CSV table of N, CA and C in Angstrom, one decimal:
chain,number,residue,atom,x,y,z
A,138,ARG,N,36.0,-28.3,14.6
A,138,ARG,CA,36.1,-28.4,16.0
A,138,ARG,C,37.4,-27.8,16.4
A,139,PHE,N,37.3,-26.9,17.4
A,139,PHE,CA,38.5,-26.2,17.9
A,139,PHE,C,38.5,-26.2,19.4
A,140,GLU,N,39.7,-26.2,20.0
A,140,GLU,CA,39.8,-26.2,21.4
A,140,GLU,C,39.8,-24.8,22.0
A,141,THR,N,39.3,-24.6,23.2
A,141,THR,CA,39.2,-23.4,23.9
A,141,THR,C,40.6,-22.8,23.9
A,142,GLY,N,40.7,-21.5,23.6
A,142,GLY,CA,42.0,-20.8,23.6
A,142,GLY,C,42.8,-20.8,22.3
A,143,THR,N,42.3,-21.6,21.4
A,143,THR,CA,43.0,-21.7,20.1
A,143,THR,C,42.7,-20.5,19.2
A,144,THR,N,43.8,-19.9,18.7
A,144,THR,CA,43.6,-18.8,17.7
A,144,THR,C,43.8,-19.3,16.3
A,145,VAL,N,42.9,-19.0,15.5
A,145,VAL,CA,42.9,-19.5,14.1
A,145,VAL,C,42.9,-18.3,13.1
A,146,ARG,N,43.7,-18.4,12.1
A,146,ARG,CA,43.7,-17.4,11.0
A,146,ARG,C,42.9,-18.0,9.9
A,147,PHE,N,41.8,-17.3,9.6
A,147,PHE,CA,40.9,-17.8,8.5
A,147,PHE,C,41.2,-17.0,7.3
A,148,VAL,N,41.5,-17.7,6.2
A,148,VAL,CA,41.7,-17.1,4.9
A,148,VAL,C,40.5,-17.5,4.0
A,149,ILE,N,39.7,-16.5,3.7
A,149,ILE,CA,38.4,-16.8,2.9
A,149,ILE,C,38.5,-16.2,1.5
A,150,HIS,N,38.4,-17.1,0.5
A,150,HIS,CA,38.3,-16.6,-0.8
A,150,HIS,C,36.9,-16.7,-1.3
A,151,ASN,N,36.4,-15.6,-1.9
A,151,ASN,CA,35.0,-15.6,-2.4
A,151,ASN,C,35.1,-15.8,-4.0
A,152,GLY,N,34.8,-17.0,-4.4
A,152,GLY,CA,34.8,-17.3,-5.8
A,152,GLY,C,33.5,-17.0,-6.5
A,153,ASP,N,32.6,-16.5,-5.8
A,153,ASP,CA,31.3,-16.1,-6.4
A,153,ASP,C,31.3,-14.8,-7.1
A,154,PRO,N,30.4,-14.5,-8.0
A,154,PRO,CA,30.3,-13.2,-8.6
A,154,PRO,C,29.6,-12.1,-7.8
A,155,ILE,N,29.2,-12.5,-6.5
A,155,ILE,CA,28.5,-11.6,-5.6
A,155,ILE,C,29.3,-11.5,-4.3
A,156,ASN,N,29.0,-10.4,-3.6
A,156,ASN,CA,29.7,-10.3,-2.3
A,156,ASN,C,29.2,-11.2,-1.2
A,157,HIS,N,30.0,-11.5,-0.2
A,157,HIS,CA,29.6,-12.3,0.9
A,157,HIS,C,30.2,-11.7,2.2
A,158,GLU,N,29.9,-12.3,3.3
A,158,GLU,CA,30.6,-11.9,4.6
A,158,GLU,C,30.8,-13.2,5.4
A,159,PHE,N,31.8,-13.1,6.3
A,159,PHE,CA,32.1,-14.2,7.2
A,159,PHE,C,32.0,-13.6,8.6
A,160,ILE,N,30.9,-14.1,9.3
A,160,ILE,CA,30.6,-13.6,10.6
A,160,ILE,C,30.6,-14.8,11.6
A,161,LEU,N,31.6,-14.8,12.5
A,161,LEU,CA,31.8,-16.0,13.4
A,161,LEU,C,31.4,-15.5,14.8
A,162,GLY,N,30.4,-16.2,15.4
A,162,GLY,CA,30.0,-15.8,16.7
A,162,GLY,C,28.8,-16.7,17.2
A,163,ASP,N,28.4,-16.4,18.4
A,163,ASP,CA,27.3,-17.1,19.0
A,163,ASP,C,25.9,-16.6,18.4
A,164,ALA,N,24.9,-17.1,18.9
A,164,ALA,CA,23.5,-16.8,18.4
A,164,ALA,C,23.2,-15.3,18.5
A,165,SER,N,23.7,-14.7,19.6
A,165,SER,CA,23.4,-13.2,19.7
A,165,SER,C,24.1,-12.4,18.6
A,166,VAL,N,25.3,-12.8,18.3
A,166,VAL,CA,26.1,-12.1,17.3
A,166,VAL,C,25.4,-12.3,15.9
A,167,GLN,N,24.9,-13.5,15.7
A,167,GLN,CA,24.3,-13.8,14.4
A,167,GLN,C,23.0,-13.0,14.3
A,168,ARG,N,22.2,-12.9,15.4
A,168,ARG,CA,21.0,-12.1,15.4
A,168,ARG,C,21.2,-10.7,15.1
A,169,LYS,N,22.3,-10.1,15.8
A,169,LYS,CA,22.7,-8.7,15.6
A,169,LYS,C,23.0,-8.4,14.1
A,170,HIS,N,23.7,-9.3,13.5
A,170,HIS,CA,24.1,-9.1,12.1
A,170,HIS,C,22.9,-9.4,11.1
A,171,GLU,N,22.0,-10.3,11.5
A,171,GLU,CA,20.9,-10.5,10.6
A,171,GLU,C,20.0,-9.3,10.6
A,172,ARG,N,20.0,-8.5,11.7
A,172,ARG,CA,19.1,-7.3,11.7
A,172,ARG,C,20.0,-6.0,11.4
A,173,GLY,N,21.3,-6.2,11.4
A,173,GLY,CA,22.2,-5.0,11.3
A,173,GLY,C,22.2,-4.4,9.9
A,174,THR,N,22.9,-3.2,9.9
A,174,THR,CA,22.9,-2.5,8.6
A,174,THR,C,24.4,-2.2,8.2
A,175,HIS,N,25.3,-2.8,8.8
A,175,HIS,CA,26.7,-2.6,8.5
A,175,HIS,C,27.0,-3.1,7.1
A,176,ALA,N,27.4,-2.2,6.2
A,176,ALA,CA,27.8,-2.5,4.8
A,176,ALA,C,29.1,-3.2,4.7
A,177,LYS,N,30.0,-3.0,5.6
A,177,LYS,CA,31.4,-3.5,5.6
A,177,LYS,C,31.8,-4.0,6.9
A,178,HIS,N,32.6,-5.0,7.0
A,178,HIS,CA,33.2,-5.6,8.2
A,178,HIS,C,34.7,-5.7,8.1
A,179,GLY,N,35.4,-5.7,9.2
A,179,GLY,CA,36.8,-5.9,9.1
A,179,GLY,C,37.6,-5.5,10.3
A,180,THR,N,36.9,-4.8,11.3
A,180,THR,CA,37.7,-4.3,12.4
A,180,THR,C,37.5,-5.2,13.6
A,181,VAL,N,36.5,-6.1,13.6
A,181,VAL,CA,36.2,-7.0,14.7
A,181,VAL,C,36.7,-8.4,14.3
A,182,PRO,N,37.5,-9.1,15.2
A,182,PRO,CA,38.0,-10.4,14.9
A,182,PRO,C,36.8,-11.3,14.6
A,183,GLY,N,36.9,-12.1,13.5
A,183,GLY,CA,35.9,-13.1,13.1
A,183,GLY,C,34.8,-12.5,12.3
A,184,GLU,N,34.9,-11.2,11.9
A,184,GLU,CA,33.8,-10.5,11.1
A,184,GLU,C,34.5,-9.8,10.0
A,185,ILE,N,34.3,-10.3,8.7
A,185,ILE,CA,34.8,-9.6,7.6
A,185,ILE,C,33.9,-9.7,6.4
A,186,SER,N,34.0,-8.7,5.6
A,186,SER,CA,33.3,-8.6,4.3
A,186,SER,C,34.2,-9.2,3.3
A,187,VAL,N,33.7,-10.0,2.3
A,187,VAL,CA,34.5,-10.6,1.3
A,187,VAL,C,33.9,-10.3,-0.1
A,188,PRO,N,34.4,-9.3,-0.7
A,188,PRO,CA,33.9,-8.9,-2.0
A,188,PRO,C,34.1,-10.0,-3.1
A,189,ALA,N,33.2,-10.0,-4.1
A,189,ALA,CA,33.3,-11.0,-5.2
A,189,ALA,C,34.7,-11.1,-5.7
A,190,GLY,N,35.1,-12.3,-5.9
A,190,GLY,CA,36.4,-12.6,-6.5
A,190,GLY,C,37.6,-12.2,-5.6
A,191,GLU,N,37.5,-11.8,-4.4
A,191,GLU,CA,38.6,-11.4,-3.6
A,191,GLU,C,38.8,-12.4,-2.4
A,192,THR,N,40.0,-12.2,-1.7
A,192,THR,CA,40.3,-13.0,-0.6
A,192,THR,C,40.5,-12.0,0.6
A,193,ARG,N,40.0,-12.4,1.8
A,193,ARG,CA,40.2,-11.6,3.0
A,193,ARG,C,40.6,-12.5,4.1
A,194,VAL,N,41.3,-11.9,5.1
A,194,VAL,CA,41.8,-12.7,6.3
A,194,VAL,C,41.2,-12.1,7.6
A,195,THR,N,40.9,-13.0,8.5
A,195,THR,CA,40.5,-12.6,9.9
A,195,THR,C,41.1,-13.6,10.8
A,196,THR,N,41.3,-13.2,12.0
A,196,THR,CA,41.8,-14.1,13.1
A,196,THR,C,40.8,-14.1,14.2
A,197,TYR,N,40.6,-15.3,14.8
A,197,TYR,CA,39.7,-15.4,15.9
A,197,TYR,C,40.2,-16.3,17.0
A,198,THR,N,40.1,-15.9,18.2
A,198,THR,CA,40.5,-16.8,19.4
A,198,THR,C,39.2,-17.3,20.0
A,199,PHE,N,39.1,-18.6,20.1
A,199,PHE,CA,38.0,-19.3,20.6
A,199,PHE,C,38.0,-19.3,22.1
A,200,GLY,N,36.8,-18.8,22.7
A,200,GLY,CA,36.7,-18.8,24.2
A,200,GLY,C,36.2,-20.1,24.7
A,201,GLY,N,35.3,-20.1,25.6
A,201,GLY,CA,34.8,-21.3,26.3
A,201,GLY,C,34.1,-22.3,25.4
A,202,PRO,N,33.9,-23.5,25.9
A,202,PRO,CA,33.3,-24.6,25.1
A,202,PRO,C,31.9,-24.2,24.7
A,203,GLY,N,31.4,-24.7,23.6
A,203,GLY,CA,30.1,-24.5,23.1
A,203,GLY,C,30.0,-24.5,21.6
A,204,THR,N,28.9,-24.0,21.0
A,204,THR,CA,28.8,-24.0,19.6
A,204,THR,C,28.6,-22.5,19.1
A,205,LEU,N,29.4,-22.2,18.1
A,205,LEU,CA,29.4,-20.9,17.4
A,205,LEU,C,28.9,-21.2,16.0
A,206,THR,N,28.6,-20.1,15.3
A,206,THR,CA,28.1,-20.2,13.9
A,206,THR,C,28.9,-19.3,13.1
A,207,ILE,N,29.2,-19.7,11.8
A,207,ILE,CA,29.8,-18.9,10.8
A,207,ILE,C,28.6,-18.6,9.9
A,208,GLY,N,28.3,-17.3,9.6
A,208,GLY,CA,27.2,-17.0,8.7
A,208,GLY,C,27.5,-15.8,7.8
A,209,CYS,N,26.7,-15.7,6.8
A,209,CYS,CA,26.7,-14.6,5.9
A,209,CYS,C,25.3,-13.9,6.0
A,210,HIS,N,25.3,-12.6,6.3
A,210,HIS,CA,24.0,-12.0,6.5
A,210,HIS,C,23.7,-10.9,5.5
A,211,LEU,N,24.2,-11.0,4.3
A,211,LEU,CA,23.8,-10.2,3.2
A,211,LEU,C,22.3,-10.6,2.9
A,212,PRO,N,21.5,-9.8,2.3
A,212,PRO,CA,20.1,-10.1,2.1
A,212,PRO,C,19.8,-11.5,1.6
A,213,ALA,N,19.1,-12.2,2.5
A,213,ALA,CA,18.6,-13.6,2.2
A,213,ALA,C,19.6,-14.7,2.3
A,214,HIS,N,20.9,-14.4,2.4
A,214,HIS,CA,22.0,-15.4,2.4
A,214,HIS,C,21.8,-16.4,3.6
A,215,TYR,N,21.7,-15.8,4.8
A,215,TYR,CA,21.6,-16.7,6.0
A,215,TYR,C,20.3,-17.6,5.9
A,216,ALA,N,19.2,-17.0,5.5
A,216,ALA,CA,18.0,-17.7,5.4
A,216,ALA,C,18.1,-18.9,4.3
A,217,TYR,N,18.9,-18.7,3.3
A,217,TYR,CA,19.1,-19.7,2.3
A,217,TYR,C,20.2,-20.7,2.7
A,218,GLY,N,20.7,-20.6,3.9
A,218,GLY,CA,21.6,-21.7,4.5
A,218,GLY,C,23.1,-21.4,4.4
A,219,MET,N,23.4,-20.1,4.2
A,219,MET,CA,24.9,-19.8,4.2
A,219,MET,C,25.3,-19.6,5.7
A,220,ARG,N,25.5,-20.8,6.3
A,220,ARG,CA,25.9,-20.8,7.7
A,220,ARG,C,26.4,-22.2,8.0
A,221,ALA,N,27.3,-22.3,9.0
A,221,ALA,CA,27.8,-23.6,9.5
A,221,ALA,C,28.2,-23.4,11.0
A,222,ASP,N,28.0,-24.5,11.7
A,222,ASP,CA,28.3,-24.5,13.1
A,222,ASP,C,29.7,-24.9,13.3
A,223,VAL,N,30.3,-24.4,14.4
A,223,VAL,CA,31.6,-24.6,14.8
A,223,VAL,C,31.6,-25.1,16.3
A,224,THR,N,32.2,-26.2,16.6
A,224,THR,CA,32.2,-26.7,18.0
A,224,THR,C,33.5,-26.3,18.7
A,225,VAL,N,33.4,-25.8,19.9
A,225,VAL,CA,34.5,-25.4,20.7
A,225,VAL,C,34.6,-26.3,21.9
A,226,THR,N,35.7,-27.0,22.0
A,226,THR,CA,35.9,-28.0,23.1
A,226,THR,C,36.8,-27.5,24.1
A,227,ARG,N,36.9,-28.1,25.3
A,227,ARG,CA,37.8,-27.7,26.3
A,227,ARG,C,39.2,-27.9,26.0
């Protein structure tokens, strides 16, 4: 749970032997990435690729109240439950 206007620095370590990604956004962002073909992320706040065994950092400023999702959209990851909801409050 984060308040509107809060900026958070996310430090993500991937301890798995396979690559993952960290995509933070609303349902339209998640749909775009589920259908997308970007092999790497890192220029958009809240969207990063995290190679196996590595650590990556992204910063995100939360807008208005609502629910966002963090997801991994590498093949079948999102469908297998690699996602979590984030609540943004006033």
